[in-house]
Short mmCIF file of C-alpha atoms and ligand atoms in Angstrom, two decimals:
data_model
loop_
_atom_site.label_atom_id
_atom_site.label_comp_id
_atom_site.label_asym_id
_atom_site.label_seq_id
_atom_site.Cartn_x
_atom_site.Cartn_y
_atom_site.Cartn_z
CA MET A 16 166.87 115.32 74.44
CA ARG A 17 163.13 115.43 74.01
CA LYS A 18 161.40 112.22 73.40
CA LYS A 19 158.92 112.28 70.52
CA LEU A 20 155.25 111.93 71.48
CA VAL A 21 152.18 110.98 69.43
CA VAL A 22 148.81 111.54 70.99
CA GLY A 23 145.62 110.20 69.56
CA ASN A 24 142.79 112.60 70.22
CA TRP A 25 139.76 110.22 69.88
CA LYS A 26 137.33 113.27 70.03
CA MET A 27 133.50 112.18 70.33
CA ASN A 28 134.11 108.86 68.91
CA MET A 29 134.31 105.09 70.08
CA THR A 30 131.88 102.97 72.01
CA ARG A 31 133.47 100.78 74.66
CA SER A 32 133.60 97.78 72.30
CA GLN A 33 134.90 99.92 69.47
CA ALA A 34 137.66 101.30 71.98
CA THR A 35 138.48 97.65 72.99
CA ALA A 36 138.89 96.49 69.44
CA ALA A 37 141.07 99.66 68.60
CA ILE A 38 143.41 99.17 71.59
CA GLU A 39 143.88 95.36 71.01
CA SER A 40 144.86 96.28 67.55
CA LEU A 41 147.23 98.97 68.34
CA LEU A 42 148.87 96.86 71.15
CA LEU A 43 149.74 94.36 68.38
CA LEU A 44 150.56 97.07 65.72
CA ILE A 45 153.04 99.25 67.79
CA ASP A 46 156.43 97.93 68.58
CA PRO A 47 156.62 97.95 72.53
CA ASN A 48 160.31 98.92 72.24
CA THR A 49 159.48 102.04 70.16
CA ASP A 50 161.45 105.23 71.42
CA VAL A 51 158.20 107.11 70.71
CA GLU A 52 155.69 107.77 73.64
CA VAL A 53 152.24 107.27 72.62
CA ALA A 54 148.98 108.40 74.26
CA ILE A 55 145.50 107.91 73.50
CA CYS A 56 142.69 110.47 74.85
CA PRO A 57 139.54 108.95 74.81
CA THR A 58 136.10 110.16 75.89
CA TYR A 59 135.61 110.11 79.85
CA LEU A 60 133.11 107.25 79.17
CA THR A 61 135.72 105.01 77.63
CA LEU A 62 138.73 105.96 79.88
CA GLU A 63 138.28 103.22 82.29
CA THR A 64 138.26 100.66 79.31
CA VAL A 65 141.17 102.07 77.75
CA ALA A 66 143.01 102.23 81.14
CA HIS A 67 142.34 98.64 81.78
CA LEU A 68 143.79 97.64 78.52
CA LEU A 69 146.79 99.55 78.68
CA ARG A 70 147.50 98.70 82.19
CA ARG A 71 150.72 96.67 81.33
CA SER A 72 151.73 98.42 78.25
CA HIS A 73 154.13 101.33 77.41
CA PHE A 74 151.11 103.57 76.38
CA HIS A 75 149.76 106.53 78.22
CA TYR A 76 146.25 107.83 78.32
CA GLY A 77 144.68 111.13 79.11
CA ALA A 78 141.43 113.04 78.87
CA GLN A 79 140.03 115.46 76.19
CA ASN A 80 139.14 118.33 78.89
CA VAL A 81 138.67 119.12 82.31
CA PHE A 82 136.86 121.67 84.59
CA TRP A 83 139.23 123.66 86.97
CA MET A 84 137.30 123.73 90.13
CA PRO A 85 138.45 120.87 92.66
CA GLY A 86 134.71 119.39 92.99
CA GLY A 87 131.19 120.31 93.98
CA ALA A 88 127.91 121.46 92.02
CA PHE A 89 129.18 121.61 88.61
CA THR A 90 126.91 119.48 86.70
CA GLY A 91 128.25 117.43 83.62
CA ASN A 92 131.99 118.42 84.56
CA VAL A 93 135.02 116.55 85.62
CA SER A 94 137.87 117.61 87.79
CA ALA A 95 141.64 117.26 87.60
CA SER A 96 141.75 115.01 90.76
CA MET A 97 139.41 112.69 89.25
CA LEU A 98 141.47 112.54 86.00
CA ALA A 99 144.43 111.96 88.37
CA ASP A 100 142.36 109.28 90.13
CA ALA A 101 141.61 107.47 86.71
CA GLY A 102 145.55 107.45 86.09
CA CYS A 103 145.60 109.94 83.26
CA THR A 104 149.03 111.29 82.31
CA PHE A 105 147.89 113.83 80.02
CA CYS A 106 144.97 116.16 79.40
CA ILE A 107 144.19 118.32 76.40
CA VAL A 108 143.20 121.90 76.91
CA GLY A 109 142.23 124.64 74.86
CA HIS A 110 141.53 122.45 71.76
CA SER A 111 139.75 124.89 68.99
CA GLU A 112 136.69 122.74 69.28
CA THR A 113 136.42 123.43 72.87
CA ARG A 114 137.37 127.18 72.53
CA GLY A 115 134.53 127.42 69.64
CA ARG A 116 136.82 127.99 66.98
CA PHE A 117 135.83 125.76 64.25
CA GLY A 118 137.53 125.96 60.91
CA LYS A 119 134.24 125.56 58.75
CA LEU A 120 131.21 126.38 60.76
CA GLU A 121 129.59 123.07 61.63
CA VAL A 122 127.21 124.46 64.29
CA PRO A 123 125.13 127.56 64.13
CA GLU A 124 126.94 130.56 64.97
CA SER A 125 124.33 131.20 67.80
CA THR A 126 125.78 128.07 69.70
CA LEU A 127 129.29 128.81 69.63
CA SER A 128 129.28 130.44 73.18
CA TYR A 129 128.37 126.86 74.52
CA PHE A 130 131.80 125.81 73.52
CA SER A 131 133.65 129.14 74.30
CA GLU A 132 136.56 128.22 76.37
CA THR A 133 138.74 131.37 76.71
CA ASN A 134 142.55 131.95 77.59
CA GLU A 135 141.59 132.72 81.25
CA THR A 136 139.51 129.38 81.54
CA VAL A 137 142.41 127.56 79.82
CA ASN A 138 144.95 129.04 82.32
CA LEU A 139 142.63 127.97 85.16
CA LYS A 140 142.42 124.55 83.68
CA LEU A 141 146.41 124.44 83.43
CA LYS A 142 146.83 125.35 87.07
CA ALA A 143 144.31 122.60 88.04
CA LEU A 144 146.15 119.98 86.07
CA LEU A 145 149.55 120.94 87.20
CA TYR A 146 148.52 120.77 90.77
CA GLN A 147 147.54 117.25 90.17
CA SER A 148 150.77 116.49 88.30
CA ILE A 149 148.99 115.81 85.02
CA HIS A 150 150.73 116.82 81.82
CA PRO A 151 148.80 119.43 80.03
CA ILE A 152 148.56 119.37 76.22
CA LEU A 153 147.91 122.95 75.51
CA CYS A 154 146.39 123.65 72.09
CA VAL A 155 147.11 126.81 70.26
CA GLY A 156 146.52 127.88 66.60
CA GLU A 157 145.13 130.53 64.26
CA THR A 158 141.93 130.41 62.10
CA LEU A 159 142.09 130.77 58.32
CA ALA A 160 140.96 134.26 58.65
CA GLU A 161 143.77 135.14 61.06
CA ARG A 162 146.15 133.37 58.82
CA GLU A 163 144.92 135.30 55.83
CA ALA A 164 145.49 138.57 57.98
CA GLU A 165 149.04 137.60 58.74
CA THR A 166 148.30 137.53 62.31
CA THR A 167 149.09 133.88 63.27
CA ASP A 168 152.15 134.64 65.35
CA ALA A 169 150.31 137.29 67.40
CA VAL A 170 147.22 135.21 68.00
CA ILE A 171 149.46 132.31 69.12
CA TYR A 172 151.50 134.49 71.18
CA GLU A 173 148.44 135.97 72.99
CA GLN A 174 146.88 132.45 73.56
CA LEU A 175 150.40 131.19 75.05
CA LYS A 176 150.65 134.23 77.20
CA GLY A 177 147.09 134.17 78.41
CA ALA A 178 147.08 130.47 79.22
CA LEU A 179 150.51 130.20 80.90
CA ASP A 180 149.87 133.45 83.05
CA GLY A 181 151.26 132.76 86.69
CA ILE A 182 152.73 129.61 85.85
CA GLU A 183 156.43 128.77 86.65
CA GLY A 184 158.77 127.48 83.92
CA VAL A 185 159.91 124.54 86.20
CA GLU A 186 156.16 123.65 86.80
CA PHE A 187 155.53 123.27 83.13
CA TYR A 188 158.82 121.06 82.24
CA ASN A 189 156.50 118.18 81.40
CA GLY A 190 153.87 120.30 79.60
CA VAL A 191 153.29 119.86 75.95
CA VAL A 192 152.09 122.46 73.51
CA ALA A 193 150.28 121.39 70.28
CA TYR A 194 150.21 123.85 67.50
CA GLU A 195 146.91 123.18 65.75
CA PRO A 196 146.01 125.47 62.85
CA VAL A 197 142.27 125.60 62.99
CA TRP A 198 142.09 125.45 59.07
CA ALA A 199 143.85 122.19 58.92
CA ILE A 200 141.69 120.28 61.48
CA GLY A 201 139.70 117.59 59.93
CA THR A 202 140.05 119.27 56.53
CA GLY A 203 142.56 116.81 54.93
CA LYS A 204 144.76 120.28 54.43
CA THR A 205 147.99 119.73 56.34
CA CYS A 206 150.05 122.77 57.12
CA ASP A 207 153.21 122.71 55.04
CA SER A 208 156.00 121.01 57.12
CA ALA A 209 158.40 123.99 56.81
CA GLU A 210 155.63 126.44 57.80
CA ALA A 211 154.54 123.86 60.72
CA SER A 212 158.35 123.91 61.93
CA ARG A 213 158.48 127.68 61.83
CA VAL A 214 155.43 128.20 63.78
CA CYS A 215 156.65 125.43 66.42
CA GLY A 216 160.07 127.43 66.50
CA PHE A 217 158.17 130.64 67.14
CA ILE A 218 156.35 128.84 70.06
CA ARG A 219 159.72 127.74 71.60
CA ARG A 220 161.06 131.30 71.27
CA ALA A 221 157.85 132.73 73.00
CA LEU A 222 158.20 129.93 75.73
CA THR A 223 161.67 131.13 76.25
CA GLU A 224 160.64 134.59 76.83
CA ILE A 225 157.55 133.75 78.87
CA PHE A 226 159.52 131.14 80.91
CA ASP A 227 163.25 130.57 80.41
CA ALA A 228 165.66 128.55 77.95
CA ASP A 229 165.62 125.49 80.21
CA ALA A 230 161.89 125.30 80.42
CA ALA A 231 161.44 126.12 76.68
CA ASP A 232 163.79 123.44 75.98
CA SER A 233 162.04 120.71 77.84
CA VAL A 234 158.41 121.28 76.65
CA ARG A 235 157.49 119.21 73.75
CA ILE A 236 155.73 121.08 70.80
CA LEU A 237 153.55 118.99 68.69
CA TYR A 238 151.68 119.60 65.44
CA GLY A 239 148.03 118.68 64.67
CA GLY A 240 145.81 118.96 61.85
CA SER A 241 145.53 116.35 59.18
CA VAL A 242 148.39 114.10 60.38
CA LYS A 243 148.31 110.70 58.73
CA GLY A 244 150.83 107.98 57.84
CA SER A 245 151.73 109.48 54.57
CA ASN A 246 152.84 112.84 56.15
CA ALA A 247 154.01 111.88 59.82
CA ALA A 248 157.56 111.25 58.79
CA ASP A 249 157.98 114.55 56.90
CA LEU A 250 156.41 116.81 59.65
CA PHE A 251 158.13 114.98 62.55
CA SER A 252 161.62 115.32 61.10
CA GLN A 253 161.18 119.02 61.05
CA PRO A 254 163.59 120.29 64.00
CA ASP A 255 161.13 121.79 66.10
CA ILE A 256 158.45 119.38 65.82
CA ASP A 257 158.28 116.79 68.70
CA GLY A 258 155.62 114.76 67.39
CA GLY A 259 151.75 114.97 66.79
CA LEU A 260 148.37 115.28 68.11
CA VAL A 261 146.28 113.23 65.81
CA GLY A 262 142.58 113.15 65.37
CA GLY A 263 140.84 111.37 62.51
CA ALA A 264 144.01 109.09 61.72
CA SER A 265 143.89 107.93 65.51
CA LEU A 266 140.57 106.17 64.94
CA ASP A 267 141.97 103.60 62.56
CA ALA A 268 144.65 101.41 64.45
CA ASP A 269 146.64 100.62 60.93
CA GLU A 270 146.87 104.40 60.14
CA PHE A 271 147.64 105.52 63.68
CA SER A 272 150.45 102.78 63.89
CA ARG A 273 151.83 104.20 60.63
CA VAL A 274 151.92 107.73 62.02
CA VAL A 275 153.83 106.22 65.20
CA ARG A 276 156.36 104.55 62.91
CA GLY A 277 156.68 108.12 61.13
CA ALA A 278 157.92 109.48 64.28
P1 LIG B 301 142.58 115.75 62.45
O1 LIG B 301 143.98 114.85 62.60
O2 LIG B 301 141.31 114.99 62.34
O3 LIG B 301 142.83 116.89 61.63
O4 LIG B 301 142.27 116.47 63.90
C1 LIG B 301 143.51 117.04 64.64
C2 LIG B 301 143.10 117.57 65.79
O5 LIG B 301 142.17 118.39 66.16
C3 LIG B 301 143.70 116.79 67.08
O6 LIG B 301 143.44 117.30 68.24
#
């Protein structure tokens, strides 16, 4: 039986004092005996603050990105061994914001290449994380144009196949896949729960083909994209949705605790 998982992706938000206030509130608001696994992914700079506050709690924490090389002259980057040393349980990989696939263009098109993570670099990052026993949260999802062209399933299959190339099913038992339709991220447009469940079911069938039934059955598949307190229970009660990857709503302790209760 897969345990429900709710992950707060704080993105580029929260100073150390804001993070402290948010975590202190969450520890009061979320029942420590909940059956739901909860994790927070803050920025690298607030990771240690969050880790310290959560040290005796049931919450996990993780990072929002990683570089695949083990160390060396890679200015501005952080390796998987450094994340392991910081006690990270999870790490997000292949988010549409690091792949440079924005729902609505918030940056000039000419700058998109700065962000452009590919299926190949996602694959290298996954391998680096698995080597350090950090559970990857692999994000996949289609843009609005891809959905309108009815290529959603094909796009997601290609993202999964490329990202998981050369990885064995047994290595990915604790892995997580997050279905995040790009058009639903930060837009307030949540994917209809039946459609989100259909795509998550498609992802599980693809994992069965890429790995095997046992591995596919153990991987948790999350939905992300405008999850909030009011829609969490509907989304998370769908048969193929094992929880959520939550952006905006994770910045507000009350709202995030409602999302966790929804799970
Ligand atoms: P929002 O919940 O703000 O739509 O963001 C979703 C997301 O990108 C989580 O990784």
